[in-house]
Amino acid sequence: MQRRKLGKTALEISVLGFGTSPFGNVFRDTDPQDNRDAVDAAVDAGINFFDVSPYYGLTLAEERLGWTLEGKRQKVVLATKCGRYGVEEFDFSATRIRREVEASLRRLRTDYVDLLQAHDIEFASFDQIIQEAIPTMRELQAEGKARYIGITGYPVGMLKRVAEQVPVDSILSYCRYNLMNTDIEAELAPFAEEREIGLINASPLMMGVLTDRGAPTWHQGSERLKDAGRRAAIAAAQHGVNISSLALQFAVAHPTVTSTLVGMATAEQVKENLRSVESAVNPAVLSEIQSAIGNGFTTTWLTGLPENADYTEEVS
Ligand code: NAD
């Protein structure tokens, strides 16, 4: 498994990263032993980057990841988050960040994380992220609780504006670089490359849209987007290809992205995704699937405070 340096940090992370929101039963119920087997299979194959948050399953994913990583902590680069604790529960205050990071460390059965990220910053005021959240995270870094710090969120414009104002070690963007939407290309990826900030691309399967099973009920994408996902799955099957496999191959080929984070819950998924990234995308099939999807999916959904939304955002 190829590894890349995360921006200017000393972290070398696998180009395929392990997203653990499925451990929190975010998409459907998953079995803890299956989750543990998935982590074992991933570590054995050289996947070393694991991402979690106290938000996923309201602490369940952290609990399970802490359990699965027992005895393996030193083999992995462990990332968690702070600031988001529920669908509607956000608190980027210094006091809450400090308290919650301690709780995350207990659940993760470790005394430090490699990367601490402010989770979904578009739900906070720009000023609070700059003046309170990031300085508190830097203090925690100085205290040895986190080796590096980063930001995550959906509006690519806000991610860039925050990183322009205050140095961060990584930026995680989700659902903005995949077979349907390539919004990081315009500004965020060139900016991250120029500043040497580690860029993490999450949700290459568009949070389930680009799978045979389809999107979960809570998915914020429009029906038009979900229909396009179904068309893509059918077209891929007609070419003897699995849509998730093609979607993952497309995403990991991005040259600036340090790691592509895909959510996984079982060893079978890990093995399938490893096979996908180890083989090259078939350009003819890719072009057929892109035609089946069609254009116009730069239209995205609104999330977070209205003032933090991307200028191009609209609800279809
Ligand atoms: P995703 O696009 O990776 O899709 C995950 C879904 O696809 C899950 O249901 C999973 O079971 C399924 N899947 C995985 N491999 C498959 C395969 N080969 N065939 C069929 N189905 C497959 O979406 P995601 O999980 O939301 O994103 C990946 C990770 O990125 C998350 O787990 C999380 O760690 C991170 N993330 C972070 C943020 C944030 O910080 N704001 C947002 C989104 C995602």
Coordinates of C-alpha atoms and ligand atoms in Angstrom, one line a residue:
M1 CA 0.0 0.0 0.0
Q2 CA 1.5 3.3 -1.1
R3 CA 2.0 6.0 1.5
R4 CA 2.3 9.7 1.2
K5 CA 3.4 12.5 3.6
L6 CA 0.5 14.4 5.0
G7 CA 1.5 18.0 4.1
K8 CA 4.4 19.3 6.2
T9 CA 3.8 16.8 9.0
A10 CA 6.0 13.8 9.8
L11 CA 3.0 11.5 9.2
E12 CA 3.2 9.0 6.3
I13 CA -0.3 7.8 5.6
S14 CA -1.7 5.2 3.2
V15 CA -3.4 6.5 0.1
L16 CA -6.4 4.4 1.0
G17 CA -7.6 5.5 4.4
F18 CA -10.1 3.7 6.7
G19 CA -13.2 5.7 7.6
T20 CA -14.9 4.3 10.7
S21 CA -18.2 6.1 10.7
P22 CA -19.8 2.7 9.8
F23 CA -18.5 1.5 13.2
G24 CA -21.1 3.9 14.7
N25 CA -23.8 2.2 12.7
V26 CA -24.3 5.4 10.7
F27 CA -25.2 3.6 7.5
R28 CA -26.7 0.4 9.0
D29 CA -26.1 -1.9 12.0
T30 CA -22.7 -3.5 11.9
D31 CA -21.1 -6.1 14.0
P32 CA -18.3 -5.2 16.4
Q33 CA -16.3 -8.4 15.6
D34 CA -16.7 -7.7 11.8
N35 CA -15.4 -4.2 12.5
R36 CA -12.4 -5.7 14.4
D37 CA -11.7 -8.2 11.5
A38 CA -11.9 -5.3 9.1
V39 CA -9.2 -3.4 11.0
D40 CA -7.0 -6.5 11.2
A41 CA -7.3 -7.0 7.4
A42 CA -6.6 -3.4 6.8
V43 CA -3.5 -3.2 9.0
D44 CA -2.2 -6.5 7.6
A45 CA -2.5 -5.0 4.1
G46 CA -0.6 -1.8 5.0
I47 CA -3.6 0.6 5.6
N48 CA -2.4 2.8 8.4
F49 CA -4.7 5.8 8.4
F50 CA -7.8 5.6 10.6
D51 CA -10.4 8.4 10.9
V52 CA -13.1 8.6 13.6
S53 CA -15.1 11.2 15.5
P54 CA -17.1 11.3 18.8
Y55 CA -20.1 12.1 16.5
Y56 CA -20.2 8.8 14.7
G57 CA -22.8 6.7 16.5
L58 CA -22.6 9.2 19.4
T59 CA -19.3 7.8 20.7
L60 CA -19.9 4.2 19.5
A61 CA -17.4 4.4 16.7
E62 CA -14.6 5.6 19.0
E63 CA -15.4 2.9 21.5
R64 CA -15.3 0.2 18.9
L65 CA -12.1 1.6 17.2
G66 CA -10.4 1.8 20.6
W67 CA -11.2 -1.8 21.2
T68 CA -10.2 -3.0 17.7
L69 CA -6.9 -1.1 17.9
E70 CA -5.8 -2.7 21.2
G71 CA -2.2 -3.8 20.7
K72 CA -2.0 -2.1 17.3
R73 CA -2.0 1.6 18.3
Q74 CA 1.7 2.1 17.3
K75 CA 1.1 0.7 13.8
V76 CA -1.5 3.3 12.9
V77 CA -2.0 7.0 12.3
L78 CA -5.1 7.8 14.4
A79 CA -7.3 10.8 13.6
T80 CA -10.3 12.0 15.6
K81 CA -12.3 15.2 15.8
C82 CA -13.8 17.7 18.1
G83 CA -16.7 20.3 17.9
R84 CA -19.5 18.1 16.6
Y85 CA -21.3 15.8 19.0
G86 CA -24.7 15.2 17.5
V87 CA -26.8 15.9 14.4
E88 CA -27.6 19.3 15.8
E89 CA -25.0 19.5 18.6
F90 CA -22.0 21.6 18.0
D91 CA -19.7 23.3 20.5
F92 CA -16.3 24.7 19.4
S93 CA -15.6 26.4 22.8
A94 CA -12.2 25.9 24.5
T95 CA -13.8 24.3 27.6
R96 CA -15.8 21.7 25.6
I97 CA -13.0 20.8 23.2
R98 CA -10.7 20.2 26.2
R99 CA -13.2 18.0 28.0
E100 CA -14.2 16.0 24.9
V101 CA -10.7 15.3 23.7
E102 CA -10.0 13.7 27.1
A103 CA -13.1 11.6 26.7
S104 CA -12.1 10.6 23.1
L105 CA -8.7 9.6 24.3
R106 CA -10.3 7.4 27.0
R107 CA -12.6 5.7 24.4
L108 CA -9.7 5.3 22.0
R109 CA -7.5 3.7 24.7
T110 CA -4.6 6.0 24.0
D111 CA -3.0 9.1 25.5
Y112 CA -2.6 11.0 22.2
V113 CA -4.0 11.1 18.7
D114 CA -1.9 11.7 15.6
L115 CA -4.4 14.2 14.1
L116 CA -7.1 16.2 15.9
Q117 CA -9.6 17.8 13.5
A118 CA -12.3 20.5 14.1
H119 CA -15.4 18.6 12.8
D120 CA -17.7 20.3 10.3
I121 CA -16.5 23.8 10.9
E122 CA -19.3 25.3 8.8
F123 CA -21.6 24.9 11.8
A124 CA -19.6 27.4 13.8
S125 CA -18.9 31.0 13.3
F126 CA -15.7 31.7 11.3
D127 CA -14.4 33.8 14.1
Q128 CA -14.9 31.1 16.7
I129 CA -13.0 28.6 14.6
I130 CA -10.1 31.0 14.1
Q131 CA -10.0 32.6 17.6
E132 CA -11.0 29.8 19.9
A133 CA -11.1 26.3 18.4
I134 CA -7.8 26.2 16.5
P135 CA -5.8 28.0 19.3
T136 CA -7.2 25.5 21.8
M137 CA -6.3 22.6 19.5
R138 CA -2.7 24.0 19.2
E139 CA -2.5 24.1 23.0
L140 CA -3.6 20.5 23.1
Q141 CA -0.8 19.8 20.5
A142 CA 1.7 21.5 22.8
E143 CA 0.5 19.4 25.7
G144 CA 1.1 16.2 23.7
K145 CA -2.6 15.2 23.3
A146 CA -2.4 15.5 19.5
R147 CA 0.6 15.5 17.2
Y148 CA -1.1 17.6 14.5
I149 CA -4.3 19.5 13.9
G150 CA -6.7 20.0 11.0
I151 CA -10.1 21.1 9.9
T152 CA -13.0 19.2 8.2
G153 CA -16.2 20.2 6.5
Y154 CA -18.3 20.4 3.4
P155 CA -18.1 23.9 2.0
V156 CA -14.7 23.9 0.2
G157 CA -14.7 27.7 0.2
M158 CA -14.8 28.0 4.0
L159 CA -12.1 25.3 4.4
K160 CA -9.8 27.4 2.2
R161 CA -10.7 30.7 3.9
V162 CA -10.0 29.3 7.4
A163 CA -6.7 27.8 6.3
E164 CA -5.7 31.1 4.7
Q165 CA -6.2 32.9 8.0
V166 CA -4.6 30.4 10.4
P167 CA -2.1 27.6 9.7
V168 CA -3.5 24.0 9.8
D169 CA -1.7 20.8 9.2
S170 CA -4.5 19.1 7.2
I171 CA -7.8 19.8 5.5
L172 CA -10.5 17.1 5.1
S173 CA -13.2 17.6 2.5
Y174 CA -16.0 15.2 1.9
C175 CA -18.3 14.5 -1.1
R176 CA -16.4 17.1 -3.2
Y177 CA -14.2 14.8 -5.2
N178 CA -15.8 11.7 -6.7
L179 CA -17.4 10.5 -9.9
M180 CA -20.3 13.0 -9.5
N181 CA -18.6 16.1 -8.1
T182 CA -15.0 17.4 -8.4
D183 CA -15.3 20.7 -6.6
I184 CA -12.0 20.5 -4.8
E185 CA -10.2 20.9 -8.2
A186 CA -11.1 24.6 -8.7
E187 CA -9.4 26.1 -5.6
L188 CA -9.0 23.8 -2.6
A189 CA -6.6 21.3 -4.2
P190 CA -4.3 23.9 -5.8
F191 CA -4.3 25.9 -2.6
A192 CA -3.4 22.8 -0.4
E193 CA -0.7 21.9 -2.9
E194 CA 0.8 25.4 -2.9
R195 CA 0.8 25.7 0.9
E196 CA 1.8 22.0 1.4
I197 CA -1.2 21.3 3.6
G198 CA -2.3 17.6 3.7
L199 CA -5.5 17.1 1.8
I200 CA -7.8 14.3 2.8
N201 CA -10.7 13.4 0.4
A202 CA -13.5 11.6 2.3
S203 CA -16.6 9.9 1.0
P204 CA -15.4 8.8 -2.5
L205 CA -18.6 6.7 -2.7
M206 CA -20.6 9.9 -2.2
M207 CA -21.8 8.5 1.2
G208 CA -23.3 5.4 -0.3
V209 CA -24.8 6.9 -3.5
L210 CA -22.1 5.2 -5.6
T211 CA -22.8 1.7 -4.2
D212 CA -25.2 -1.0 -5.3
R213 CA -27.1 -0.6 -2.1
G214 CA -27.6 3.2 -2.6
A215 CA -27.8 6.1 -0.3
P216 CA -28.9 5.9 3.3
T217 CA -32.2 7.6 4.2
W218 CA -30.6 10.6 5.9
H219 CA -28.5 11.5 2.8
Q220 CA -28.9 15.2 2.0
G221 CA -28.4 14.8 -1.8
S222 CA -31.3 15.5 -4.2
E223 CA -33.4 12.7 -5.8
R224 CA -31.8 13.7 -9.0
L225 CA -28.3 12.9 -7.6
K226 CA -29.5 9.6 -6.1
D227 CA -31.1 8.6 -9.5
A228 CA -27.8 9.3 -11.2
G229 CA -26.1 7.0 -8.7
R230 CA -28.6 4.3 -9.5
R231 CA -28.0 4.8 -13.3
A232 CA -24.3 4.6 -12.7
A233 CA -24.6 1.4 -10.7
I234 CA -26.6 -0.2 -13.5
A235 CA -24.3 1.0 -16.3
A236 CA -21.3 -0.2 -14.4
A237 CA -22.9 -3.7 -13.9
Q238 CA -23.6 -3.8 -17.6
H239 CA -19.8 -3.4 -18.1
G240 CA -19.1 -6.1 -15.6
V241 CA -17.8 -3.6 -13.1
N242 CA -18.9 -2.7 -9.6
I243 CA -19.7 1.0 -9.2
S244 CA -18.0 1.3 -5.8
S245 CA -14.8 -0.2 -7.3
L246 CA -14.8 2.3 -10.2
A247 CA -15.7 5.2 -7.9
L248 CA -12.8 4.4 -5.6
Q249 CA -10.3 4.0 -8.5
F250 CA -11.3 7.4 -9.8
A251 CA -10.9 9.1 -6.4
V252 CA -7.5 7.6 -5.4
A253 CA -6.0 8.7 -8.7
H254 CA -6.1 12.4 -7.7
P255 CA -2.5 13.5 -7.5
T256 CA -2.8 16.1 -4.8
V257 CA -5.0 14.2 -2.3
T258 CA -2.8 12.6 0.4
S259 CA -5.4 9.9 1.4
T260 CA -8.9 8.9 0.2
L261 CA -11.0 7.9 3.2
V262 CA -13.6 5.3 2.5
G263 CA -16.0 4.0 5.2
M264 CA -15.7 0.3 5.8
A265 CA -17.2 -2.2 8.3
T266 CA -16.1 -5.7 7.2
A267 CA -13.0 -7.5 6.1
E268 CA -14.7 -8.3 2.8
Q269 CA -15.1 -4.6 2.1
V270 CA -11.5 -3.9 3.0
K271 CA -10.3 -6.7 0.7
E272 CA -12.6 -5.6 -2.2
N273 CA -11.5 -2.0 -1.8
L274 CA -7.8 -3.0 -1.7
R275 CA -8.3 -4.9 -5.0
S276 CA -9.9 -1.9 -6.5
V277 CA -7.1 0.5 -5.7
E278 CA -4.5 -1.9 -6.8
S279 CA -5.9 -2.1 -10.3
A280 CA -6.1 0.8 -12.8
V281 CA -9.3 2.3 -13.9
N282 CA -10.5 1.3 -17.4
P283 CA -10.7 4.6 -19.2
A284 CA -13.4 3.4 -21.7
V285 CA -15.6 2.1 -18.9
L286 CA -15.0 5.3 -16.8
S287 CA -16.1 7.4 -19.7
E288 CA -19.3 5.3 -20.2
I289 CA -20.2 5.6 -16.5
Q290 CA -19.5 9.4 -16.5
S291 CA -21.9 9.7 -19.5
A292 CA -24.6 7.7 -17.6
I293 CA -24.2 10.0 -14.6
G294 CA -24.4 13.1 -16.8
N295 CA -23.3 16.6 -15.8
G296 CA -24.7 19.1 -13.4
F297 CA -23.8 17.6 -10.1
T298 CA -21.7 20.5 -9.0
T299 CA -25.1 21.4 -7.5
T300 CA -24.7 20.5 -3.9
W301 CA -26.7 20.7 -0.7
L302 CA -26.7 23.4 2.0
T303 CA -25.3 22.4 5.4
G304 CA -24.0 24.6 8.2
L305 CA -24.6 28.3 8.8
P306 CA -25.8 30.1 5.7
E307 CA -22.9 32.6 5.8
N308 CA -20.4 29.7 5.6
A309 CA -21.9 28.1 2.4
D310 CA -20.1 28.1 -0.9
Y311 CA -21.2 30.8 -3.2
T312 CA -22.2 28.3 -5.9
E313 CA -24.3 26.2 -3.5
E314 CA -27.9 25.7 -4.4
V315 CA -30.5 23.0 -3.6
S316 CA -31.8 21.2 -6.7
Ligands
NAD1 P1 -18.2 6.7 1.7 O1 -18.5 7.4 0.5 O2 -16.9 6.2 2.0 O3 -19.3 5.5 1.7 C1 -19.4 4.6 2.8 C2 -20.5 3.6 2.6 O4 -20.0 2.7 1.5 C3 -20.7 2.6 3.7 O5 -22.0 2.3 3.8 C4 -19.8 1.4 3.4 O6 -20.3 0.2 4.0 C5 -20.0 1.4 1.9 N1 -18.9 0.7 1.2 C6 -17.6 0.8 1.4 N2 -16.9 0.0 0.5 C7 -17.8 -0.6 -0.3 C8 -17.8 -1.5 -1.4 N3 -16.6 -1.9 -1.8 N4 -18.9 -1.9 -1.9 C9 -20.1 -1.4 -1.5 N5 -20.2 -0.6 -0.5 C10 -19.1 -0.1 0.1 O7 -18.8 7.6 2.9 P2 -18.3 7.9 4.4 O8 -18.1 6.6 5.2 O9 -19.2 8.9 4.9 O10 -16.8 8.6 4.2 C11 -15.7 7.9 4.5 C12 -15.1 8.4 5.9 O11 -14.6 9.7 5.8 C13 -16.0 8.4 7.0 O12 -16.2 7.1 7.6 C14 -15.4 9.3 8.0 O13 -14.3 8.7 8.6 C15 -14.8 10.4 7.0 N6 -15.7 11.5 6.8 C16 -15.5 12.7 7.5 C17 -16.4 13.8 7.3 C18 -16.1 15.0 8.1 O14 -15.2 15.1 8.8 N7 -16.9 16.0 8.0 C19 -17.5 13.7 6.5 C20 -17.7 12.5 5.8 C21 -16.8 11.4 5.9

